[in-house]
Every structure is written in structure tokens, then in C-alpha cells.
């Protein structure tokens, strides 16, 4: 679901140059135009805007955008088709990182950025490894694009390793969590339908809010994931189909809010977290997706089968579950083998004469 762009501040107008570049100007009525920095969220823009509102002259150093600077590169990237094709949440996250980089080193020539600079950026964020790795991912996307378009000669993120994250992220639901939730929210409630749909399909919240009857052919749901655009196909059980018929749903979205209106992924995530807490479950929608993948892997689903249902584009994420399931199965089998061998070693031997000894064996061979 798209969101409206933020309106520009008062007296700020947008114009396009003959080269297709978008520029921002401050102008009151028919007064003189004052050039402003291109990023309305940057400190430089806010400083220049504040100065212009006071009627004072905006310093040229505030608005000058040096060609090939990091500020220039980020602006070009944000004007690209590649940037426009990213999910809104991805643009928001990366935009925060780019703003930090521009505020700290905006005038640095982007061609002089080195792998050491990128590693230093990771080091400054090492207290939160997941955040640090998202920073690396954002910078990698920027410089890969810059390399393709010949703005830089080398991608400084190449070879920079992600930080090790000991956290497993969102915890998966347990059997006890499932019992608590289903005991609290009966069949026929929107809460129970959302739970059953999430567990059966394994959809992300960004997809569960979009699934509607238009995506269904009888029991089969076909949809492209919002995160990666990967097509996924799942079959809903008769049980879930019956739940859909017994529960309030929308026209284009099966999961809806109280008033029957579609939900955004953010509002759904907040709502579902609240209904989990009401049931005494301290978990999230993503944790339910993890349980779904765990159930599938433990039942023998292969790496590529998991990728097909859960929309992963690489084997790495799927193998987190298949390797875990394989290790458990192999561990059980191996421990049984060990137990059998121990029994053979420790079992009491028959006394001489009570069974086959050397003398009896020689007689039996005659």
C-alpha cells in the first residue's frame, strides 16, 4: 500500500531543471527565489530554510552540492529508477542511514571512500549488530548502483564482512504459545483467523494484509511477496477455508480492521502484538512465521520447498530450518546407534558351558 509523500514546508516550491534534476527553492509570492538543498530532511536544508524564513541571505556553502560528493551521489541514487522500485519501508530505512552519512561526511568525494571507512561505520554500530549489518547492506546498494553507472571506479563495500549476530531475532512460537492463543481467541474472531492464516501460509505481515479472494483459486493462494517480488503459492486447508467463511473479512483483503477496512503492515503488526499480549503470548507475527517454517522443516520439507512457500530467494535462510531439522533427526538416530553399541558392550557375557564356547563350537562344526 503506497503512502502520500510528505508535503514541502511553507513557501518551498519544486522545479525541474532542463536536465531533469529536481531542485527546491524558497519563494514568498513573487519575491526572489532562494535555492535550497535538495533533501528536505537534511540538516543543511533545515538550516537554509530557517535562514530564508528570517529574510536573511542563505550562505552559498549551505546549498552548494559538490559533484561526486557523497551528498551528490545519494541524491542521484534517490532520483534513480532503482530507488523508486524499492519498498517504502526499505527506502525509509536506507534513507536514515544515508542522512547520517551525508550529515557526517556529505562533502567527501564518493570516489575516495574506502573499505576501511565502511568497516569504521560498522564498528560505530557494533552495539547493535543487526543495525550495523543493515547499514552495510544500505551502503552496498548505494555503491553497487554507483559502480554500474560509472560514478565510482571501485565498490568499497566489496569484501567487508557482516558482523556476527548472536541473536536469533524474533523468537519462534512454542506449542504452549499456540495453546494459549487458541484457548483465548475462539473460532469466528478476526484474531483467530489472522493466527490461522499466518501459521498455515507462513506469510510475512506485508503479505498477509494484502491477501484477498482475488489471489485465490479455490484453496490455492498465489501472490508476489511485497518484500522481494517473489511469487509464492500455498494451499489453504479446508479448516482455514471454513474459518474464512465464518469470520468477518473484507472484499480485497481477508484480514481487516474492526471497521472492515484493510490494514497496513505496521498497523497489523501493532494490532497482532496486542492480541498476543491479551492471550498471554509474548511473541509476534514474525515469530509465528518462524514456527510455520520449523513445522515444515521438521516434517521433511526440502530447502527448495521452503523457498517456494516462504518466498526466500536464496537457500541460506531456508537452510537455517532444514539444517536444524536434519541435525535433530540425525542426532536422534545417532544416539540410538550409540545406545545399541553400549548395550552390546555392557551386556553380561554367558558363563562357560551355558552357551556356545570353543569346545561346543568345534563339535558343531563336525
Short mmCIF file of C-alpha atoms in Angstrom, two decimals:
data_model
loop_
_atom_site.label_atom_id
_atom_site.label_comp_id
_atom_site.label_asym_id
_atom_site.label_seq_id
_atom_site.Cartn_x
_atom_site.Cartn_y
_atom_site.Cartn_z
CA UNK A 1 0.00 0.00 0.00
CA UNK A 2 1.54 3.33 -1.05
CA UNK A 3 1.75 6.37 1.21
CA UNK A 4 1.48 10.04 0.28
CA UNK A 5 4.80 11.91 0.11
CA UNK A 6 5.43 14.44 2.87
CA UNK A 7 4.34 17.96 1.88
CA UNK A 8 7.06 20.54 1.43
CA UNK A 9 7.44 23.29 4.05
CA UNK A 10 5.68 26.63 3.60
CA UNK A 11 6.99 28.76 0.70
CA UNK A 12 9.10 25.91 -0.68
CA UNK A 13 8.49 25.04 -4.33
CA UNK A 14 9.82 22.26 -6.51
CA UNK A 15 11.15 22.82 -10.02
CA UNK A 16 12.78 20.64 -12.64
CA UNK A 17 15.88 21.74 -14.48
CA UNK A 18 16.38 21.20 -18.21
CA UNK A 19 18.48 18.17 -17.28
CA UNK A 20 15.59 16.60 -15.38
CA UNK A 21 17.05 17.40 -11.96
CA UNK A 22 14.57 18.30 -9.20
CA UNK A 23 15.51 21.47 -7.33
CA UNK A 24 13.94 23.17 -4.33
CA UNK A 25 13.51 26.94 -3.95
CA UNK A 26 12.23 29.24 -1.21
CA UNK A 27 9.91 31.93 -2.56
CA UNK A 28 7.27 34.15 -0.97
CA UNK A 29 4.73 35.34 -3.53
CA UNK A 30 6.53 36.91 -6.46
CA UNK A 31 9.66 37.59 -4.46
CA UNK A 32 13.14 36.34 -5.31
CA UNK A 33 13.82 32.61 -5.47
CA UNK A 34 16.34 31.24 -2.99
CA UNK A 35 17.98 27.91 -3.82
CA UNK A 36 17.75 25.32 -1.06
CA UNK A 37 19.47 21.95 -0.57
CA UNK A 38 17.73 19.07 -2.35
CA UNK A 39 16.95 16.90 0.69
CA UNK A 40 14.17 18.42 2.86
CA UNK A 41 15.03 16.05 5.70
CA UNK A 42 18.70 17.07 5.91
CA UNK A 43 20.21 19.42 8.48
CA UNK A 44 21.55 21.62 5.68
CA UNK A 45 18.02 22.11 4.27
CA UNK A 46 16.57 22.93 7.69
CA UNK A 47 19.32 25.46 8.37
CA UNK A 48 18.89 27.11 4.97
CA UNK A 49 15.09 27.17 5.30
CA UNK A 50 15.29 28.75 8.76
CA UNK A 51 17.66 31.41 7.42
CA UNK A 52 15.39 32.15 4.44
CA UNK A 53 12.32 32.46 6.70
CA UNK A 54 14.14 35.14 8.68
CA UNK A 55 14.71 37.04 5.45
CA UNK A 56 18.45 36.62 5.74
CA UNK A 57 20.80 35.62 2.94
CA UNK A 58 21.35 31.91 2.62
CA UNK A 59 25.04 31.11 2.59
CA UNK A 60 26.17 29.53 -0.67
CA UNK A 61 28.18 26.98 1.28
CA UNK A 62 24.97 25.62 2.70
CA UNK A 63 23.39 24.87 -0.65
CA UNK A 64 26.35 24.03 -2.84
CA UNK A 65 26.24 20.39 -3.84
CA UNK A 66 29.68 19.31 -4.92
CA UNK A 67 29.73 16.98 -7.90
CA UNK A 68 30.92 13.49 -6.93
CA UNK A 69 30.47 14.20 -3.23
CA UNK A 70 28.63 11.68 -1.08
CA UNK A 71 25.75 14.13 -0.87
CA UNK A 72 25.66 14.32 -4.68
CA UNK A 73 25.81 10.53 -5.00
CA UNK A 74 22.99 9.92 -2.54
CA UNK A 75 20.81 12.45 -4.33
CA UNK A 76 21.46 10.83 -7.71
CA UNK A 77 20.67 7.40 -6.27
CA UNK A 78 17.42 8.67 -4.74
CA UNK A 79 16.40 10.04 -8.14
CA UNK A 80 17.03 6.69 -9.86
CA UNK A 81 14.54 4.11 -11.06
CA UNK A 82 16.22 1.55 -8.80
CA UNK A 83 15.40 3.64 -5.74
CA UNK A 84 11.81 4.13 -6.88
CA UNK A 85 11.44 0.37 -7.22
CA UNK A 86 12.30 -0.29 -3.57
CA UNK A 87 9.63 -0.93 -0.97
CA UNK A 88 8.62 2.12 1.05
CA UNK A 89 9.94 0.58 4.27
CA UNK A 90 13.29 -0.14 2.59
CA UNK A 91 13.58 3.44 1.31
CA UNK A 92 12.78 4.74 4.77
CA UNK A 93 15.40 2.57 6.46
CA UNK A 94 18.14 3.27 3.92
CA UNK A 95 17.27 6.95 3.84
CA UNK A 96 18.02 7.20 7.56
CA UNK A 97 21.48 5.71 7.04
CA UNK A 98 22.21 7.96 4.07
CA UNK A 99 21.15 11.01 6.04
CA UNK A 100 23.60 10.09 8.80
CA UNK A 101 26.38 9.64 6.24
CA UNK A 102 25.60 12.93 4.48
CA UNK A 103 25.40 14.85 7.77
CA UNK A 104 28.78 13.47 8.84
CA UNK A 105 30.68 13.40 5.53
CA UNK A 106 28.47 14.90 2.83
CA UNK A 107 31.23 16.82 1.07
CA UNK A 108 33.66 13.91 0.90
CA UNK A 109 34.38 12.76 -2.66
CA UNK A 110 32.48 9.48 -3.06
CA UNK A 111 35.40 8.09 -5.11
CA UNK A 112 37.69 8.31 -2.09
CA UNK A 113 35.54 6.20 0.24
CA UNK A 114 37.42 3.03 1.20
CA UNK A 115 36.62 -0.34 2.72
CA UNK A 116 38.17 0.94 5.94
CA UNK A 117 35.59 3.76 6.04
CA UNK A 118 32.79 1.22 5.68
CA UNK A 119 34.28 -1.01 8.38
CA UNK A 120 34.56 2.04 10.66
CA UNK A 121 30.85 2.66 10.09
CA UNK A 122 30.14 -0.92 11.15
CA UNK A 123 32.39 -0.54 14.20
CA UNK A 124 30.47 2.53 15.36
CA UNK A 125 27.26 0.49 15.27
CA UNK A 126 28.65 -2.76 16.71
CA UNK A 127 26.50 -2.49 19.84
CA UNK A 128 23.54 -3.42 17.64
CA UNK A 129 24.84 -5.93 15.06
CA UNK A 130 21.56 -6.15 13.17
CA UNK A 131 21.53 -2.36 12.71
CA UNK A 132 25.19 -2.41 11.66
CA UNK A 133 24.52 -5.08 9.04
CA UNK A 134 21.58 -3.09 7.67
CA UNK A 135 23.95 -0.12 7.37
CA UNK A 136 26.36 -2.28 5.35
CA UNK A 137 23.51 -3.50 3.16
CA UNK A 138 22.41 0.08 2.50
CA UNK A 139 25.91 1.28 1.61
CA UNK A 140 26.43 -1.77 -0.58
CA UNK A 141 23.28 -0.96 -2.55
CA UNK A 142 24.41 2.65 -3.00
CA UNK A 143 27.89 1.82 -4.25
CA UNK A 144 26.81 -1.10 -6.44
CA UNK A 145 24.46 1.31 -8.22
CA UNK A 146 27.23 3.92 -8.39
CA UNK A 147 29.65 1.40 -9.91
CA UNK A 148 27.17 0.33 -12.59
CA UNK A 149 26.60 3.97 -13.55
CA UNK A 150 30.35 4.74 -13.51
CA UNK A 151 30.16 7.28 -10.69
CA UNK A 152 32.87 5.34 -8.84
CA UNK A 153 35.60 3.01 -10.03
CA UNK A 154 35.53 0.66 -7.04
CA UNK A 155 32.82 -0.57 -4.71
CA UNK A 156 34.29 -0.03 -1.20
CA UNK A 157 31.79 -2.43 0.38
CA UNK A 158 33.19 -5.42 -1.53
CA UNK A 159 34.80 -7.86 0.87
CA UNK A 160 33.53 -6.10 4.01
CA UNK A 161 32.11 -8.81 6.25
CA UNK A 162 28.87 -8.56 8.17
CA UNK A 163 29.05 -8.53 11.95
CA UNK A 164 28.20 -11.77 13.69
CA UNK A 165 24.83 -11.51 15.35
CA UNK A 166 24.36 -13.96 18.20
CA UNK A 167 20.68 -13.12 18.45
CA UNK A 168 18.20 -15.32 16.59
CA UNK A 169 15.94 -12.33 16.08
CA UNK A 170 12.24 -12.68 16.76
CA UNK A 171 11.66 -15.79 18.92
CA UNK A 172 9.57 -18.55 17.36
CA UNK A 173 6.28 -19.54 18.93
CA UNK A 174 6.15 -22.69 21.06
CA UNK A 175 3.38 -25.29 21.31
CA UNK A 176 2.42 -23.73 24.64
CA UNK A 177 2.07 -20.30 22.96
CA UNK A 178 -0.24 -21.81 20.35
CA UNK A 179 -2.43 -23.39 23.05
CA UNK A 180 -2.66 -20.13 24.99
CA UNK A 181 -3.64 -18.15 21.91
CA UNK A 182 -6.24 -20.60 20.59
CA UNK A 183 -7.79 -21.02 24.04
CA UNK A 184 -8.16 -17.25 24.36
CA UNK A 185 -9.37 -16.35 20.86
CA UNK A 186 -12.22 -18.61 19.64
CA UNK A 187 -13.10 -19.56 16.09
CA UNK A 188 -15.04 -16.80 14.37
CA UNK A 189 -12.89 -13.92 15.66
CA UNK A 190 -10.63 -11.84 13.43
CA UNK A 191 -7.79 -12.58 15.83
CA UNK A 192 -8.14 -16.35 15.39
CA UNK A 193 -8.38 -16.07 11.60
CA UNK A 194 -5.21 -13.94 11.44
CA UNK A 195 -3.39 -16.52 13.59
CA UNK A 196 -4.54 -19.48 11.48
CA UNK A 197 -3.70 -17.69 8.20
CA UNK A 198 -0.22 -16.73 9.41
CA UNK A 199 0.60 -20.20 10.70
CA UNK A 200 -0.73 -22.05 7.66
CA UNK A 201 0.70 -19.78 4.97
CA UNK A 202 3.86 -18.53 6.69
CA UNK A 203 3.26 -15.14 5.05
CA UNK A 204 5.05 -12.00 6.21
CA UNK A 205 2.83 -9.30 7.67
CA UNK A 206 3.38 -7.23 4.49
CA UNK A 207 1.72 -10.04 2.52
CA UNK A 208 -0.95 -11.24 4.95
CA UNK A 209 -2.59 -7.78 4.84
CA UNK A 210 -2.78 -7.95 1.02
CA UNK A 211 -4.15 -11.44 0.54
CA UNK A 212 -7.72 -11.38 -0.74
CA UNK A 213 -10.11 -13.56 -2.66
CA UNK A 214 -8.65 -12.16 -5.88
CA UNK A 215 -5.48 -14.12 -5.05
CA UNK A 216 -7.38 -17.38 -4.52
CA UNK A 217 -8.31 -20.13 -6.95
CA UNK A 218 -10.38 -22.44 -4.81
CA UNK A 219 -7.96 -23.37 -1.99
CA UNK A 220 -4.76 -22.17 -3.70
CA UNK A 221 -3.33 -18.71 -2.95
CA UNK A 222 -0.91 -17.13 -5.42
CA UNK A 223 0.77 -13.82 -4.62
CA UNK A 224 4.03 -11.96 -5.19
CA UNK A 225 5.71 -11.00 -1.95
CA UNK A 226 5.90 -7.31 -1.15
CA UNK A 227 9.47 -7.59 0.12
CA UNK A 228 11.19 -9.30 -2.83
CA UNK A 229 8.52 -9.63 -5.52
CA UNK A 230 8.98 -13.41 -5.43
CA UNK A 231 5.89 -15.42 -6.46
CA UNK A 232 4.68 -17.80 -3.75
CA UNK A 233 1.94 -20.40 -3.90
CA UNK A 234 0.29 -22.03 -0.89
CA UNK A 235 -2.74 -24.25 -0.45
CA UNK A 236 -5.12 -23.47 2.41
CA UNK A 237 -6.62 -26.38 4.30
CA UNK A 238 -10.38 -26.99 4.49
CA UNK A 239 -10.14 -25.90 8.13
CA UNK A 240 -8.78 -22.45 7.18
CA UNK A 241 -11.26 -22.07 4.32
CA UNK A 242 -14.10 -22.74 6.78
CA UNK A 243 -12.64 -20.16 9.17
CA UNK A 244 -12.63 -17.56 6.39
CA UNK A 245 -16.32 -18.18 5.76
CA UNK A 246 -17.15 -17.94 9.47
CA UNK A 247 -15.23 -14.70 10.10
CA UNK A 248 -15.62 -11.03 9.16
CA UNK A 249 -13.42 -10.36 6.13
CA UNK A 250 -13.02 -7.62 3.55
CA UNK A 251 -13.56 -7.60 -0.20
CA UNK A 252 -9.94 -7.24 -1.32
CA UNK A 253 -8.27 -8.18 1.96
CA UNK A 254 -9.21 -11.20 4.04
CA UNK A 255 -7.66 -9.74 7.20
CA UNK A 256 -9.24 -6.38 8.04
CA UNK A 257 -9.60 -3.99 10.95
CA UNK A 258 -12.61 -3.54 13.22
CA UNK A 259 -14.44 -1.40 10.70
CA UNK A 260 -13.75 -3.79 7.83
CA UNK A 261 -11.01 -1.63 6.32
CA UNK A 262 -7.64 -3.01 5.09
CA UNK A 263 -4.63 -2.73 7.39
CA UNK A 264 -1.09 -1.59 6.68
CA UNK A 265 1.68 -3.98 7.69
CA UNK A 266 2.59 -1.62 10.55
CA UNK A 267 -0.94 -1.35 11.93
CA UNK A 268 -1.41 -5.10 11.55
CA UNK A 269 1.85 -5.79 13.40
CA UNK A 270 0.84 -3.50 16.28
CA UNK A 271 -2.67 -4.95 16.46
CA UNK A 272 -1.49 -8.56 16.36
CA UNK A 273 1.11 -7.89 19.07
CA UNK A 274 -1.68 -6.51 21.28
CA UNK A 275 -3.95 -9.53 20.77
CA UNK A 276 -1.00 -11.81 21.54
CA UNK A 277 -0.42 -9.99 24.83
CA UNK A 278 -4.12 -10.31 25.65
CA UNK A 279 -3.71 -14.08 25.26
CA UNK A 280 -0.60 -14.14 27.44
CA UNK A 281 1.76 -14.71 24.50
CA UNK A 282 4.87 -12.51 24.40
CA UNK A 283 5.61 -13.15 20.71
CA UNK A 284 4.98 -11.54 17.31
CA UNK A 285 3.61 -12.30 13.85
CA UNK A 286 7.15 -12.96 12.59
CA UNK A 287 7.67 -15.49 15.36
CA UNK A 288 4.62 -17.35 14.04
CA UNK A 289 6.20 -17.40 10.57
CA UNK A 290 9.27 -18.98 12.17
CA UNK A 291 7.11 -21.67 13.78
CA UNK A 292 5.47 -22.38 10.42
CA UNK A 293 8.89 -22.85 8.77
CA UNK A 294 10.06 -25.03 11.66
CA UNK A 295 6.99 -27.27 11.39
CA UNK A 296 7.55 -27.64 7.63
CA UNK A 297 11.26 -28.46 8.05
CA UNK A 298 10.62 -30.97 10.84
CA UNK A 299 8.04 -32.67 8.61
CA UNK A 300 10.74 -33.20 5.98
CA UNK A 301 10.32 -30.19 3.66
CA UNK A 302 13.39 -29.60 1.50
CA UNK A 303 15.27 -26.34 1.16
CA UNK A 304 13.62 -25.51 -2.17
CA UNK A 305 10.17 -26.45 -0.90
CA UNK A 306 10.63 -23.96 1.94
CA UNK A 307 11.81 -21.31 -0.51
CA UNK A 308 8.70 -21.85 -2.62
CA UNK A 309 6.32 -21.30 0.29
CA UNK A 310 8.12 -18.67 2.34
CA UNK A 311 9.37 -16.52 -0.54
CA UNK A 312 13.08 -16.71 0.21
CA UNK A 313 15.26 -16.04 -2.83
CA UNK A 314 18.41 -17.75 -1.51
CA UNK A 315 18.96 -21.13 0.10
CA UNK A 316 20.69 -19.59 3.11
CA UNK A 317 17.53 -18.68 5.04
CA UNK A 318 15.77 -21.95 4.24
CA UNK A 319 18.79 -23.95 5.37
CA UNK A 320 18.55 -22.38 8.81
CA UNK A 321 15.46 -24.55 9.27
CA UNK A 322 16.37 -27.64 7.22
CA UNK A 323 19.79 -27.94 8.86
CA UNK A 324 18.22 -27.62 12.28
CA UNK A 325 15.65 -30.28 11.49
CA UNK A 326 18.27 -32.56 9.90
CA UNK A 327 20.56 -32.17 12.90
CA UNK A 328 17.76 -33.11 15.25
CA UNK A 329 16.77 -36.19 13.23
CA UNK A 330 20.39 -37.25 12.80
CA UNK A 331 21.08 -36.63 16.46
CA UNK A 332 18.23 -38.93 17.47
CA UNK A 333 19.32 -41.66 15.03
CA UNK A 334 22.97 -41.40 16.12
CA UNK A 335 22.13 -41.50 19.83
CA UNK A 336 20.13 -44.70 19.24
CA UNK A 337 23.12 -46.26 17.48
CA UNK A 338 25.35 -45.31 20.40
CA UNK A 339 22.87 -46.80 22.86
CA UNK A 340 22.74 -50.06 20.92
CA UNK A 341 26.54 -50.33 20.91
CA UNK A 342 26.73 -49.57 24.63
CA UNK A 343 24.23 -52.36 25.31
CA UNK A 344 26.36 -54.80 23.32
CA UNK A 345 29.49 -53.76 25.21
CA UNK A 346 27.99 -53.79 28.69
CA UNK A 347 25.62 -56.78 28.34
CA UNK A 348 26.71 -59.70 30.63
CA UNK A 349 28.53 -62.47 28.74
CA UNK A 350 27.13 -66.03 29.07
CA UNK A 351 29.01 -68.29 31.51
CA UNK A 352 31.24 -71.00 30.08
CA UNK A 353 29.17 -74.02 29.23
CA UNK A 354 25.91 -72.09 29.20
CA UNK A 355 26.22 -71.26 25.57
CA UNK A 356 28.49 -71.84 22.64
CA UNK A 357 32.12 -71.96 23.72
CA UNK A 358 35.16 -73.08 21.84
CA UNK A 359 34.57 -76.75 22.63
CA UNK A 360 30.92 -76.74 21.62
CA UNK A 361 31.70 -74.72 18.55
CA UNK A 362 34.26 -77.32 17.39
CA UNK A 363 31.68 -80.08 17.90
CA UNK A 364 29.05 -78.21 15.99
CA UNK A 365 31.37 -77.84 13.05
CA UNK A 366 31.91 -81.57 12.72
#
